[in-house]
Amino acid sequence: MNRFYQSPCPSQCWSQRLRRLWQPEYITTHSVRDINFNIESGECVALVGPNGAGKSTTIKMLTGILAPSSGTVTVAGFDPQRQRRDYVRHIGVVFGQRSQLWWDLPVEDSFRILQALFSIPDSVYKRQLTLFRREADLDQFWRRPARTLSLGQRMLCEIAASFLHSPTVAFLDEPTIGLDLEMKARMRSLIRQLNREAGTTVLITSHDVGDIEQLSQRLLLIDNGQLKFDGSLPAFHAYAGEGNWWAVRLSGDLSAAQAVLSAHNSGLPVRVQDDWLQVARHDSLPFAELLQLLAPFAIHEIKPVAQSLEELLHRYYLTGKEVQG
Ligand SMILES: Nc1ncnc2c1ncn2[C@@H]1O[C@H](COP(=O)(O)OP(=O)(O)OP(=O)(O)O)[C@@H](O)[C@H]1O
């Protein structure tokens, strides 16, 4: 699918401005370009990418808010734009900043209205509420108007509201934004339960690496409107990572030791981070040989280190490194 926008060309001088009054010219910006993916029922997939990458545009096309400029979108057998009325009964949507609760009404009343709007049978309503009471401790906020809830309490209610009709697919855009550590943990536990217990397919966008690592089995990385990676988290580590490293703390001269390793014929990358000398782990420099090379510098401590997902994503966002799925 593609989504592009046309905006008027900026004019440099008054004659250009005048001409464009009757001869308008436009520039085309692609928000999403040739994105193609398929998500299986019951999966929990993270959609990630730097600011302005095209994540929200993708979610808006998947939820039927925006139509693709070209290409097709099918979710749970529906065309989200053309069959919007029926489609919304099958999806749950949380946009971090937007509320679906009635501000002045107690949470319970908002839920009752949603039950009526979505024609949710009593049996489904009760089953979902039991789950929310257990996982989100909903009873605490049940009789309170939404406007009196803290951000974290309101977000828990938002998630519960969006899952009330037991949707087939849920789209969660930054569901943990602005939450403290305890609230984040509760929110993630709730989403996990809804994905695993109720079998809801979840597509989540988040800049919080914890959300991605703790919730999703698969990563879709969008950059500059294009899908750059589609695969599991371990696969992303393997493709985007620089591999693993040995970190060594020495009492001898750090820069001299760095020079020795850099001169080794394996040509492995060597760096210094926070007083630790690091060298890439690879068969071309066996551990015994590494110990031998560093023996003159008095090794204090040596340990293996692996890059975190945060480091990998950060490096990708900085360098735009191409990775394959
Ligand atoms: N209505 C619009 N007109 C012109 N350009 C737009 C419009 N909506 C979005 N864009 C552009 O499309 C690109 C993708 O925007 P989008 O909101 O999808 O990014 P995002 O990945 O969700 O970013 P963020 O993480 O900051 O929310 C951006 O460059 C944005 O400026």
mmCIF file of C-alpha atoms and ligand atoms in Angstrom:
data_model
loop_
_atom_site.group_PDB
_atom_site.id
_atom_site.type_symbol
_atom_site.label_atom_id
_atom_site.label_comp_id
_atom_site.label_asym_id
_atom_site.label_seq_id
_atom_site.Cartn_x
_atom_site.Cartn_y
_atom_site.Cartn_z
ATOM 1 C CA MET A 1 0.000 0.000 0.000
ATOM 2 C CA ASN A 2 0.998 3.601 -0.612
ATOM 3 C CA ARG A 3 -0.049 6.889 0.861
ATOM 4 C CA PHE A 4 1.125 10.197 -0.480
ATOM 5 C CA TYR A 5 0.178 13.816 0.042
ATOM 6 C CA GLN A 6 0.295 16.685 -2.406
ATOM 7 C CA SER A 7 1.131 20.150 -1.187
ATOM 8 C CA PRO A 8 1.602 23.413 -3.131
ATOM 9 C CA CYS A 9 5.172 24.089 -4.324
ATOM 10 C CA PRO A 10 6.800 26.841 -2.280
ATOM 11 C CA SER A 11 7.171 29.985 -4.423
ATOM 12 C CA GLN A 12 10.470 31.854 -4.472
ATOM 13 C CA CYS A 13 9.321 35.226 -5.835
ATOM 14 C CA TRP A 14 6.147 37.234 -6.484
ATOM 15 C CA SER A 15 6.012 36.411 -10.252
ATOM 16 C CA GLN A 16 6.096 32.679 -9.438
ATOM 17 C CA ARG A 17 3.388 33.171 -6.829
ATOM 18 C CA LEU A 18 1.257 35.037 -9.333
ATOM 19 C CA ARG A 19 1.701 32.379 -12.038
ATOM 20 C CA ARG A 20 0.747 29.595 -9.609
ATOM 21 C CA LEU A 21 -2.562 31.274 -8.925
ATOM 22 C CA TRP A 22 -3.885 29.963 -12.265
ATOM 23 C CA GLN A 23 -1.227 27.282 -12.869
ATOM 24 C CA PRO A 24 -0.830 25.512 -9.508
ATOM 25 C CA GLU A 25 2.121 23.169 -9.054
ATOM 26 C CA TYR A 26 2.361 20.520 -6.361
ATOM 27 C CA ILE A 27 5.023 18.439 -4.729
ATOM 28 C CA THR A 28 4.240 14.863 -3.729
ATOM 29 C CA THR A 29 5.370 13.510 -0.350
ATOM 30 C CA HIS A 30 5.214 9.782 0.253
ATOM 31 C CA SER A 31 4.289 8.955 3.854
ATOM 32 C CA VAL A 32 4.122 5.251 3.101
ATOM 33 C CA ARG A 33 5.684 3.685 0.031
ATOM 34 C CA ASP A 34 5.045 0.130 -1.218
ATOM 35 C CA ILE A 35 4.519 -1.369 2.212
ATOM 36 C CA ASN A 36 3.474 -4.994 2.030
ATOM 37 C CA PHE A 37 2.989 -7.390 4.963
ATOM 38 C CA ASN A 38 0.727 -10.108 6.226
ATOM 39 C CA ILE A 39 -0.118 -10.740 9.890
ATOM 40 C CA GLU A 40 -1.460 -14.103 11.047
ATOM 41 C CA SER A 41 -4.381 -14.371 13.440
ATOM 42 C CA GLY A 42 -3.287 -14.277 17.114
ATOM 43 C CA GLU A 43 0.099 -12.636 16.467
ATOM 44 C CA CYS A 44 1.368 -9.668 18.483
ATOM 45 C CA VAL A 45 3.431 -7.510 16.139
ATOM 46 C CA ALA A 46 5.360 -4.305 16.887
ATOM 47 C CA LEU A 47 5.447 -1.547 14.293
ATOM 48 C CA VAL A 48 8.527 0.571 14.957
ATOM 49 C CA GLY A 49 10.472 3.339 13.292
ATOM 50 C CA PRO A 50 11.843 6.809 13.927
ATOM 51 C CA ASN A 51 9.590 9.892 14.187
ATOM 52 C CA GLY A 52 7.864 10.623 10.906
ATOM 53 C CA ALA A 53 8.612 7.133 9.524
ATOM 54 C CA GLY A 54 4.995 6.425 8.561
ATOM 55 C CA LYS A 55 3.728 4.298 11.478
ATOM 56 C CA SER A 56 0.614 6.351 12.283
ATOM 57 C CA THR A 57 -0.227 6.650 8.584
ATOM 58 C CA THR A 58 -0.001 2.850 8.287
ATOM 59 C CA ILE A 59 -2.232 2.355 11.340
ATOM 60 C CA LYS A 60 -4.713 4.915 10.002
ATOM 61 C CA MET A 61 -4.947 2.988 6.728
ATOM 62 C CA LEU A 62 -5.364 -0.307 8.587
ATOM 63 C CA THR A 63 -8.127 1.121 10.759
ATOM 64 C CA GLY A 64 -9.974 2.757 7.848
ATOM 65 C CA ILE A 65 -9.353 6.367 8.954
ATOM 66 C CA LEU A 66 -7.306 6.988 5.785
ATOM 67 C CA ALA A 67 -7.634 5.377 2.372
ATOM 68 C CA PRO A 68 -4.431 4.209 0.691
ATOM 69 C CA SER A 69 -3.496 6.340 -2.335
ATOM 70 C CA SER A 70 -2.857 3.047 -4.122
ATOM 71 C CA GLY A 71 -2.809 -0.618 -3.151
ATOM 72 C CA THR A 72 -5.182 -2.626 -1.022
ATOM 73 C CA VAL A 73 -5.695 -3.262 2.682
ATOM 74 C CA THR A 74 -7.585 -6.251 4.057
ATOM 75 C CA VAL A 75 -8.001 -6.822 7.791
ATOM 76 C CA ALA A 76 -9.994 -9.774 9.159
ATOM 77 C CA GLY A 77 -11.579 -10.131 5.712
ATOM 78 C CA PHE A 78 -12.741 -6.491 5.547
ATOM 79 C CA ASP A 79 -11.789 -3.526 3.417
ATOM 80 C CA PRO A 80 -11.358 -1.044 6.307
ATOM 81 C CA GLN A 81 -12.464 2.015 4.324
ATOM 82 C CA ARG A 82 -15.315 0.619 2.245
ATOM 83 C CA GLN A 83 -16.813 -1.643 4.938
ATOM 84 C CA ARG A 84 -16.098 0.690 7.843
ATOM 85 C CA ARG A 85 -19.492 0.323 9.551
ATOM 86 C CA ASP A 86 -19.195 -3.486 9.924
ATOM 87 C CA TYR A 87 -15.414 -3.426 10.248
ATOM 88 C CA VAL A 88 -15.307 -1.318 13.447
ATOM 89 C CA ARG A 89 -17.189 -4.050 15.327
ATOM 90 C CA HIS A 90 -14.214 -6.341 14.770
ATOM 91 C CA ILE A 91 -11.382 -4.031 15.786
ATOM 92 C CA GLY A 92 -10.230 -2.224 18.911
ATOM 93 C CA VAL A 93 -8.219 0.972 18.623
ATOM 94 C CA VAL A 94 -6.182 2.918 21.172
ATOM 95 C CA PHE A 95 -4.479 6.121 20.119
ATOM 96 C CA GLY A 96 -2.347 7.218 23.082
ATOM 97 C CA GLN A 97 -3.606 10.802 23.044
ATOM 98 C CA ARG A 98 -7.284 10.226 22.191
ATOM 99 C CA SER A 99 -9.998 9.153 24.632
ATOM 100 C CA GLN A 100 -13.032 7.012 23.970
ATOM 101 C CA LEU A 101 -14.451 7.487 27.459
ATOM 102 C CA TRP A 102 -17.067 10.126 28.240
ATOM 103 C CA TRP A 103 -15.193 12.690 30.285
ATOM 104 C CA ASP A 104 -17.894 13.508 32.855
ATOM 105 C CA LEU A 105 -19.416 10.054 33.161
ATOM 106 C CA PRO A 106 -18.334 7.310 35.543
ATOM 107 C CA VAL A 107 -16.255 4.648 33.774
ATOM 108 C CA GLU A 108 -19.073 2.159 34.300
ATOM 109 C CA ASP A 109 -21.507 4.344 32.323
ATOM 110 C CA SER A 110 -19.032 4.777 29.456
ATOM 111 C CA PHE A 111 -18.671 0.997 29.300
ATOM 112 C CA ARG A 112 -22.464 0.546 29.284
ATOM 113 C CA ILE A 113 -22.766 3.037 26.397
ATOM 114 C CA LEU A 114 -20.034 1.191 24.485
ATOM 115 C CA GLN A 115 -21.870 -2.078 25.126
ATOM 116 C CA ALA A 116 -25.014 -0.602 23.573
ATOM 117 C CA LEU A 117 -23.144 1.056 20.671
ATOM 118 C CA PHE A 118 -21.343 -2.151 19.719
ATOM 119 C CA SER A 119 -24.351 -4.398 20.565
ATOM 120 C CA ILE A 120 -22.126 -6.464 22.835
ATOM 121 C CA PRO A 121 -23.960 -9.513 24.229
ATOM 122 C CA ASP A 122 -24.142 -9.642 28.049
ATOM 123 C CA SER A 123 -22.107 -12.857 28.147
ATOM 124 C CA VAL A 124 -19.159 -11.244 26.255
ATOM 125 C CA TYR A 125 -19.438 -8.030 28.311
ATOM 126 C CA LYS A 126 -19.303 -9.977 31.603
ATOM 127 C CA ARG A 127 -16.435 -12.203 30.444
ATOM 128 C CA GLN A 128 -14.322 -9.222 29.363
ATOM 129 C CA LEU A 129 -15.087 -7.313 32.564
ATOM 130 C CA THR A 130 -13.981 -10.266 34.674
ATOM 131 C CA LEU A 131 -10.660 -10.229 32.804
ATOM 132 C CA PHE A 132 -10.222 -6.444 33.225
ATOM 133 C CA ARG A 133 -11.104 -6.633 36.948
ATOM 134 C CA ARG A 134 -8.459 -9.289 37.436
ATOM 135 C CA GLU A 135 -5.709 -7.791 35.256
ATOM 136 C CA ALA A 136 -6.344 -4.044 35.534
ATOM 137 C CA ASP A 137 -7.970 -3.790 38.964
ATOM 138 C CA LEU A 138 -10.772 -1.888 37.265
ATOM 139 C CA ASP A 139 -13.008 -1.853 40.364
ATOM 140 C CA GLN A 140 -10.969 1.008 41.870
ATOM 141 C CA PHE A 141 -12.014 3.400 39.069
ATOM 142 C CA TRP A 142 -15.395 1.926 38.227
ATOM 143 C CA ARG A 143 -17.633 4.657 39.712
ATOM 144 C CA ARG A 144 -15.298 7.581 39.033
ATOM 145 C CA PRO A 145 -15.758 10.059 36.158
ATOM 146 C CA ALA A 146 -12.987 9.700 33.560
ATOM 147 C CA ARG A 147 -11.846 13.303 34.156
ATOM 148 C CA THR A 148 -10.837 12.434 37.755
ATOM 149 C CA LEU A 149 -8.550 9.554 36.729
ATOM 150 C CA SER A 150 -4.778 9.844 36.479
ATOM 151 C CA LEU A 151 -3.222 9.308 33.030
ATOM 152 C CA GLY A 152 -2.203 5.743 33.902
ATOM 153 C CA GLN A 153 -5.622 4.846 35.333
ATOM 154 C CA ARG A 154 -7.338 6.340 32.293
ATOM 155 C CA MET A 155 -5.076 4.441 29.878
ATOM 156 C CA LEU A 156 -5.925 1.144 31.602
ATOM 157 C CA CYS A 157 -9.626 2.001 31.150
ATOM 158 C CA GLU A 158 -8.991 2.992 27.504
ATOM 159 C CA ILE A 159 -7.391 -0.376 26.760
ATOM 160 C CA ALA A 160 -10.222 -2.185 28.535
ATOM 161 C CA ALA A 161 -12.789 -0.123 26.584
ATOM 162 C CA SER A 162 -11.140 -0.916 23.270
ATOM 163 C CA PHE A 163 -11.191 -4.660 24.075
ATOM 164 C CA LEU A 164 -14.713 -4.650 25.523
ATOM 165 C CA HIS A 165 -16.341 -6.106 22.405
ATOM 166 C CA SER A 166 -13.634 -8.809 22.199
ATOM 167 C CA PRO A 167 -12.234 -7.558 18.887
ATOM 168 C CA THR A 168 -10.485 -9.823 16.403
ATOM 169 C CA VAL A 169 -7.703 -7.278 15.900
ATOM 170 C CA ALA A 170 -6.453 -4.477 18.166
ATOM 171 C CA PHE A 171 -4.369 -1.490 17.057
ATOM 172 C CA LEU A 172 -2.490 0.119 19.918
ATOM 173 C CA ASP A 173 -0.653 3.348 19.137
ATOM 174 C CA GLU A 174 1.731 4.243 22.001
ATOM 175 C CA PRO A 175 -0.421 2.605 24.702
ATOM 176 C CA THR A 176 2.144 3.143 27.480
ATOM 177 C CA ILE A 177 3.154 6.736 26.687
ATOM 178 C CA GLY A 178 3.566 8.808 29.842
ATOM 179 C CA LEU A 179 2.982 5.903 32.251
ATOM 180 C CA ASP A 180 5.145 5.154 35.277
ATOM 181 C CA LEU A 181 6.957 1.817 35.614
ATOM 182 C CA GLU A 182 4.233 0.116 37.650
ATOM 183 C CA MET A 183 1.445 1.254 35.322
ATOM 184 C CA LYS A 184 3.484 0.164 32.288
ATOM 185 C CA ALA A 185 3.896 -3.300 33.792
ATOM 186 C CA ARG A 186 0.143 -3.578 34.428
ATOM 187 C CA MET A 187 -0.690 -2.314 30.962
ATOM 188 C CA ARG A 188 1.674 -4.807 29.337
ATOM 189 C CA SER A 189 0.278 -7.655 31.439
ATOM 190 C CA LEU A 190 -3.252 -6.710 30.351
ATOM 191 C CA ILE A 191 -2.313 -6.553 26.658
ATOM 192 C CA ARG A 192 -0.454 -9.892 26.954
ATOM 193 C CA GLN A 193 -3.486 -11.556 28.519
ATOM 194 C CA LEU A 194 -5.832 -10.187 25.874
ATOM 195 C CA ASN A 195 -3.510 -11.387 23.128
ATOM 196 C CA ARG A 196 -2.863 -14.843 24.610
ATOM 197 C CA GLU A 197 -6.114 -15.597 26.428
ATOM 198 C CA ALA A 198 -8.633 -14.016 24.085
ATOM 199 C CA GLY A 199 -6.514 -14.684 20.967
ATOM 200 C CA THR A 200 -6.796 -11.059 19.792
ATOM 201 C CA THR A 201 -4.314 -10.156 17.072
ATOM 202 C CA VAL A 202 -2.374 -7.085 18.231
ATOM 203 C CA LEU A 203 -0.459 -4.498 16.231
ATOM 204 C CA ILE A 204 1.349 -2.121 18.552
ATOM 205 C CA THR A 205 3.424 0.969 17.809
ATOM 206 C CA SER A 206 5.713 2.240 20.499
ATOM 207 C CA HIS A 207 8.948 4.128 21.025
ATOM 208 C CA ASP A 208 9.358 2.183 24.289
ATOM 209 C CA VAL A 209 11.657 -0.773 23.718
ATOM 210 C CA GLY A 210 10.182 -2.513 26.781
ATOM 211 C CA ASP A 211 6.786 -2.679 25.058
ATOM 212 C CA ILE A 212 8.356 -4.267 22.001
ATOM 213 C CA GLU A 213 10.502 -6.767 23.890
ATOM 214 C CA GLN A 214 7.847 -7.800 26.379
ATOM 215 C CA LEU A 215 4.830 -7.962 24.105
ATOM 216 C CA SER A 216 5.688 -8.751 20.523
ATOM 217 C CA GLN A 217 7.085 -11.773 18.784
ATOM 218 C CA ARG A 218 7.674 -9.956 15.523
ATOM 219 C CA LEU A 219 9.038 -6.599 14.426
ATOM 220 C CA LEU A 220 8.015 -4.489 11.438
ATOM 221 C CA LEU A 221 10.513 -1.671 11.008
ATOM 222 C CA ILE A 222 9.410 1.290 8.918
ATOM 223 C CA ASP A 223 11.762 4.038 7.902
ATOM 224 C CA ASN A 224 11.158 6.849 5.475
ATOM 225 C CA GLY A 225 7.798 5.331 4.571
ATOM 226 C CA GLN A 226 9.306 1.980 3.579
ATOM 227 C CA LEU A 227 9.297 -1.396 5.269
ATOM 228 C CA LYS A 228 12.953 -2.107 6.056
ATOM 229 C CA PHE A 229 12.670 -5.189 8.229
ATOM 230 C CA ASP A 230 10.049 -7.842 8.884
ATOM 231 C CA GLY A 231 11.029 -10.670 11.206
ATOM 232 C CA SER A 232 11.434 -11.923 14.753
ATOM 233 C CA LEU A 233 13.370 -10.052 17.454
ATOM 234 C CA PRO A 234 16.256 -12.569 17.414
ATOM 235 C CA ALA A 235 16.396 -12.197 13.617
ATOM 236 C CA PHE A 236 16.614 -8.416 14.027
ATOM 237 C CA HIS A 237 19.486 -8.838 16.485
ATOM 238 C CA ALA A 238 21.262 -11.096 14.013
ATOM 239 C CA TYR A 239 20.817 -8.747 11.052
ATOM 240 C CA ALA A 240 21.152 -5.321 12.633
ATOM 241 C CA GLY A 241 23.654 -6.207 15.331
ATOM 242 C CA GLU A 242 27.387 -5.939 15.110
ATOM 243 C CA GLY A 243 27.469 -9.338 16.774
ATOM 244 C CA ASN A 244 28.628 -9.882 20.328
ATOM 245 C CA TRP A 245 31.654 -8.402 22.069
ATOM 246 C CA TRP A 246 34.214 -9.242 24.717
ATOM 247 C CA ALA A 247 34.556 -6.488 27.297
ATOM 248 C CA VAL A 248 37.869 -6.400 29.188
ATOM 249 C CA ARG A 249 38.902 -4.312 32.191
ATOM 250 C CA LEU A 250 42.668 -3.891 32.493
ATOM 251 C CA SER A 251 45.020 -2.309 34.986
ATOM 252 C CA GLY A 252 47.622 -1.666 32.268
ATOM 253 C CA ASP A 253 47.635 0.975 29.515
ATOM 254 C CA LEU A 254 44.208 0.906 27.796
ATOM 255 C CA SER A 255 45.244 2.673 24.589
ATOM 256 C CA ALA A 256 48.311 0.453 24.167
ATOM 257 C CA ALA A 257 46.106 -2.631 24.597
ATOM 258 C CA GLN A 258 43.641 -1.159 22.083
ATOM 259 C CA ALA A 259 46.510 -0.677 19.602
ATOM 260 C CA VAL A 260 47.581 -4.314 20.049
ATOM 261 C CA LEU A 261 44.084 -5.639 19.326
ATOM 262 C CA SER A 262 43.569 -3.218 16.409
ATOM 263 C CA ALA A 263 46.800 -4.470 14.841
ATOM 264 C CA HIS A 264 45.679 -8.128 15.032
ATOM 265 C CA ASN A 265 45.304 -9.728 11.620
ATOM 266 C CA SER A 266 41.636 -10.645 12.280
ATOM 267 C CA GLY A 267 40.799 -6.949 11.664
ATOM 268 C CA LEU A 268 37.984 -7.132 14.233
ATOM 269 C CA PRO A 269 36.471 -3.853 15.480
ATOM 270 C CA VAL A 270 37.916 -2.631 18.776
ATOM 271 C CA ARG A 271 36.497 0.192 20.925
ATOM 272 C CA VAL A 272 36.655 1.676 24.415
ATOM 273 C CA GLN A 273 33.435 2.223 26.367
ATOM 274 C CA ASP A 274 33.337 3.406 29.998
ATOM 275 C CA ASP A 275 36.856 2.129 30.798
ATOM 276 C CA TRP A 276 36.118 -1.208 29.157
ATOM 277 C CA LEU A 277 38.141 -2.312 26.173
ATOM 278 C CA GLN A 278 35.781 -4.087 23.791
ATOM 279 C CA VAL A 279 36.581 -6.357 20.885
ATOM 280 C CA ALA A 280 34.096 -8.128 18.628
ATOM 281 C CA ARG A 281 33.631 -11.836 19.403
ATOM 282 C CA HIS A 282 34.579 -13.907 16.417
ATOM 283 C CA ASP A 283 36.259 -17.219 15.594
ATOM 284 C CA SER A 284 39.111 -15.324 13.926
ATOM 285 C CA LEU A 285 40.284 -14.298 17.405
ATOM 286 C CA PRO A 286 39.918 -17.332 19.709
ATOM 287 C CA PHE A 287 39.449 -16.614 23.424
ATOM 288 C CA ALA A 288 42.797 -18.212 24.379
ATOM 289 C CA GLU A 289 44.618 -15.970 21.885
ATOM 290 C CA LEU A 290 42.784 -12.895 23.195
ATOM 291 C CA LEU A 291 43.973 -13.718 26.738
ATOM 292 C CA GLN A 292 47.520 -14.157 25.461
ATOM 293 C CA LEU A 293 47.476 -10.816 23.622
ATOM 294 C CA LEU A 294 46.189 -8.951 26.664
ATOM 295 C CA ALA A 295 48.293 -10.755 29.287
ATOM 296 C CA PRO A 296 50.943 -7.960 29.385
ATOM 297 C CA PHE A 297 48.228 -5.445 30.359
ATOM 298 C CA ALA A 298 47.064 -7.320 33.480
ATOM 299 C CA ILE A 299 43.460 -8.419 32.909
ATOM 300 C CA HIS A 300 41.161 -7.584 35.852
ATOM 301 C CA GLU A 301 37.885 -8.793 34.449
ATOM 302 C CA ILE A 302 36.559 -10.131 31.174
ATOM 303 C CA LYS A 303 32.921 -10.676 30.183
ATOM 304 C CA PRO A 304 30.787 -11.181 27.052
ATOM 305 C CA VAL A 305 28.406 -8.337 26.103
ATOM 306 C CA ALA A 306 25.511 -8.298 23.671
ATOM 307 C CA GLN A 307 23.814 -5.231 22.233
ATOM 308 C CA SER A 308 20.369 -4.400 23.535
ATOM 309 C CA LEU A 309 17.414 -3.837 21.205
ATOM 310 C CA GLU A 310 17.492 -0.177 22.248
ATOM 311 C CA GLU A 311 21.108 0.149 21.085
ATOM 312 C CA LEU A 312 20.346 -1.626 17.810
ATOM 313 C CA LEU A 313 17.318 0.542 17.049
ATOM 314 C CA HIS A 314 19.152 3.687 18.105
ATOM 315 C CA ARG A 315 22.049 2.854 15.784
ATOM 316 C CA TYR A 316 19.645 2.018 12.982
ATOM 317 C CA TYR A 317 17.772 5.313 13.403
ATOM 318 C CA LEU A 318 21.081 7.224 13.355
ATOM 319 C CA THR A 319 22.649 5.464 10.412
ATOM 320 C CA GLY A 320 19.628 4.099 8.511
ATOM 321 C CA LYS A 321 21.526 0.826 8.158
ATOM 322 C CA GLU A 322 19.851 -1.477 5.627
ATOM 323 C CA VAL A 323 18.748 -4.758 7.169
ATOM 324 C CA GLN A 324 16.941 -7.645 5.539
ATOM 325 C CA GLY A 325 14.203 -9.898 6.932
HETATM 326 N N1 LIG B 1 -1.804 15.310 6.211
HETATM 327 C C1 LIG B 1 -0.514 15.263 5.896
HETATM 328 N N2 LIG B 1 -0.002 16.077 4.929
HETATM 329 C C2 LIG B 1 1.319 16.041 4.592
HETATM 330 N N3 LIG B 1 2.208 15.188 5.159
HETATM 331 C C3 LIG B 1 1.756 14.360 6.124
HETATM 332 C C4 LIG B 1 0.385 14.345 6.545
HETATM 333 N N4 LIG B 1 0.243 13.411 7.519
HETATM 334 C C5 LIG B 1 1.482 12.874 7.702
HETATM 335 N N5 LIG B 1 2.378 13.436 6.870
HETATM 336 C C6 LIG B 1 3.821 13.137 6.765
HETATM 337 O O1 LIG B 1 3.975 11.746 6.587
HETATM 338 C C7 LIG B 1 5.137 11.281 7.265
HETATM 339 C C8 LIG B 1 4.767 10.106 8.170
HETATM 340 O O2 LIG B 1 3.966 10.600 9.249
HETATM 341 P P1 LIG B 1 3.436 9.632 10.405
HETATM 342 O O3 LIG B 1 2.576 10.459 11.305
HETATM 343 O O4 LIG B 1 2.829 8.423 9.801
HETATM 344 O O5 LIG B 1 4.804 9.241 11.129
HETATM 345 P P2 LIG B 1 5.030 8.370 12.456
HETATM 346 O O6 LIG B 1 5.976 7.269 12.102
HETATM 347 O O7 LIG B 1 3.730 7.968 13.061
HETATM 348 O O8 LIG B 1 5.789 9.423 13.377
HETATM 349 P P3 LIG B 1 5.778 9.625 15.001
HETATM 350 O O9 LIG B 1 6.570 8.494 15.589
HETATM 351 O O10 LIG B 1 6.473 10.941 15.149
HETATM 352 O O11 LIG B 1 4.339 9.656 15.444
HETATM 353 C C9 LIG B 1 5.708 12.461 8.029
HETATM 354 O O12 LIG B 1 6.767 12.998 7.276
HETATM 355 C C10 LIG B 1 4.547 13.436 8.080
HETATM 356 O O13 LIG B 1 4.999 14.785 8.097
#
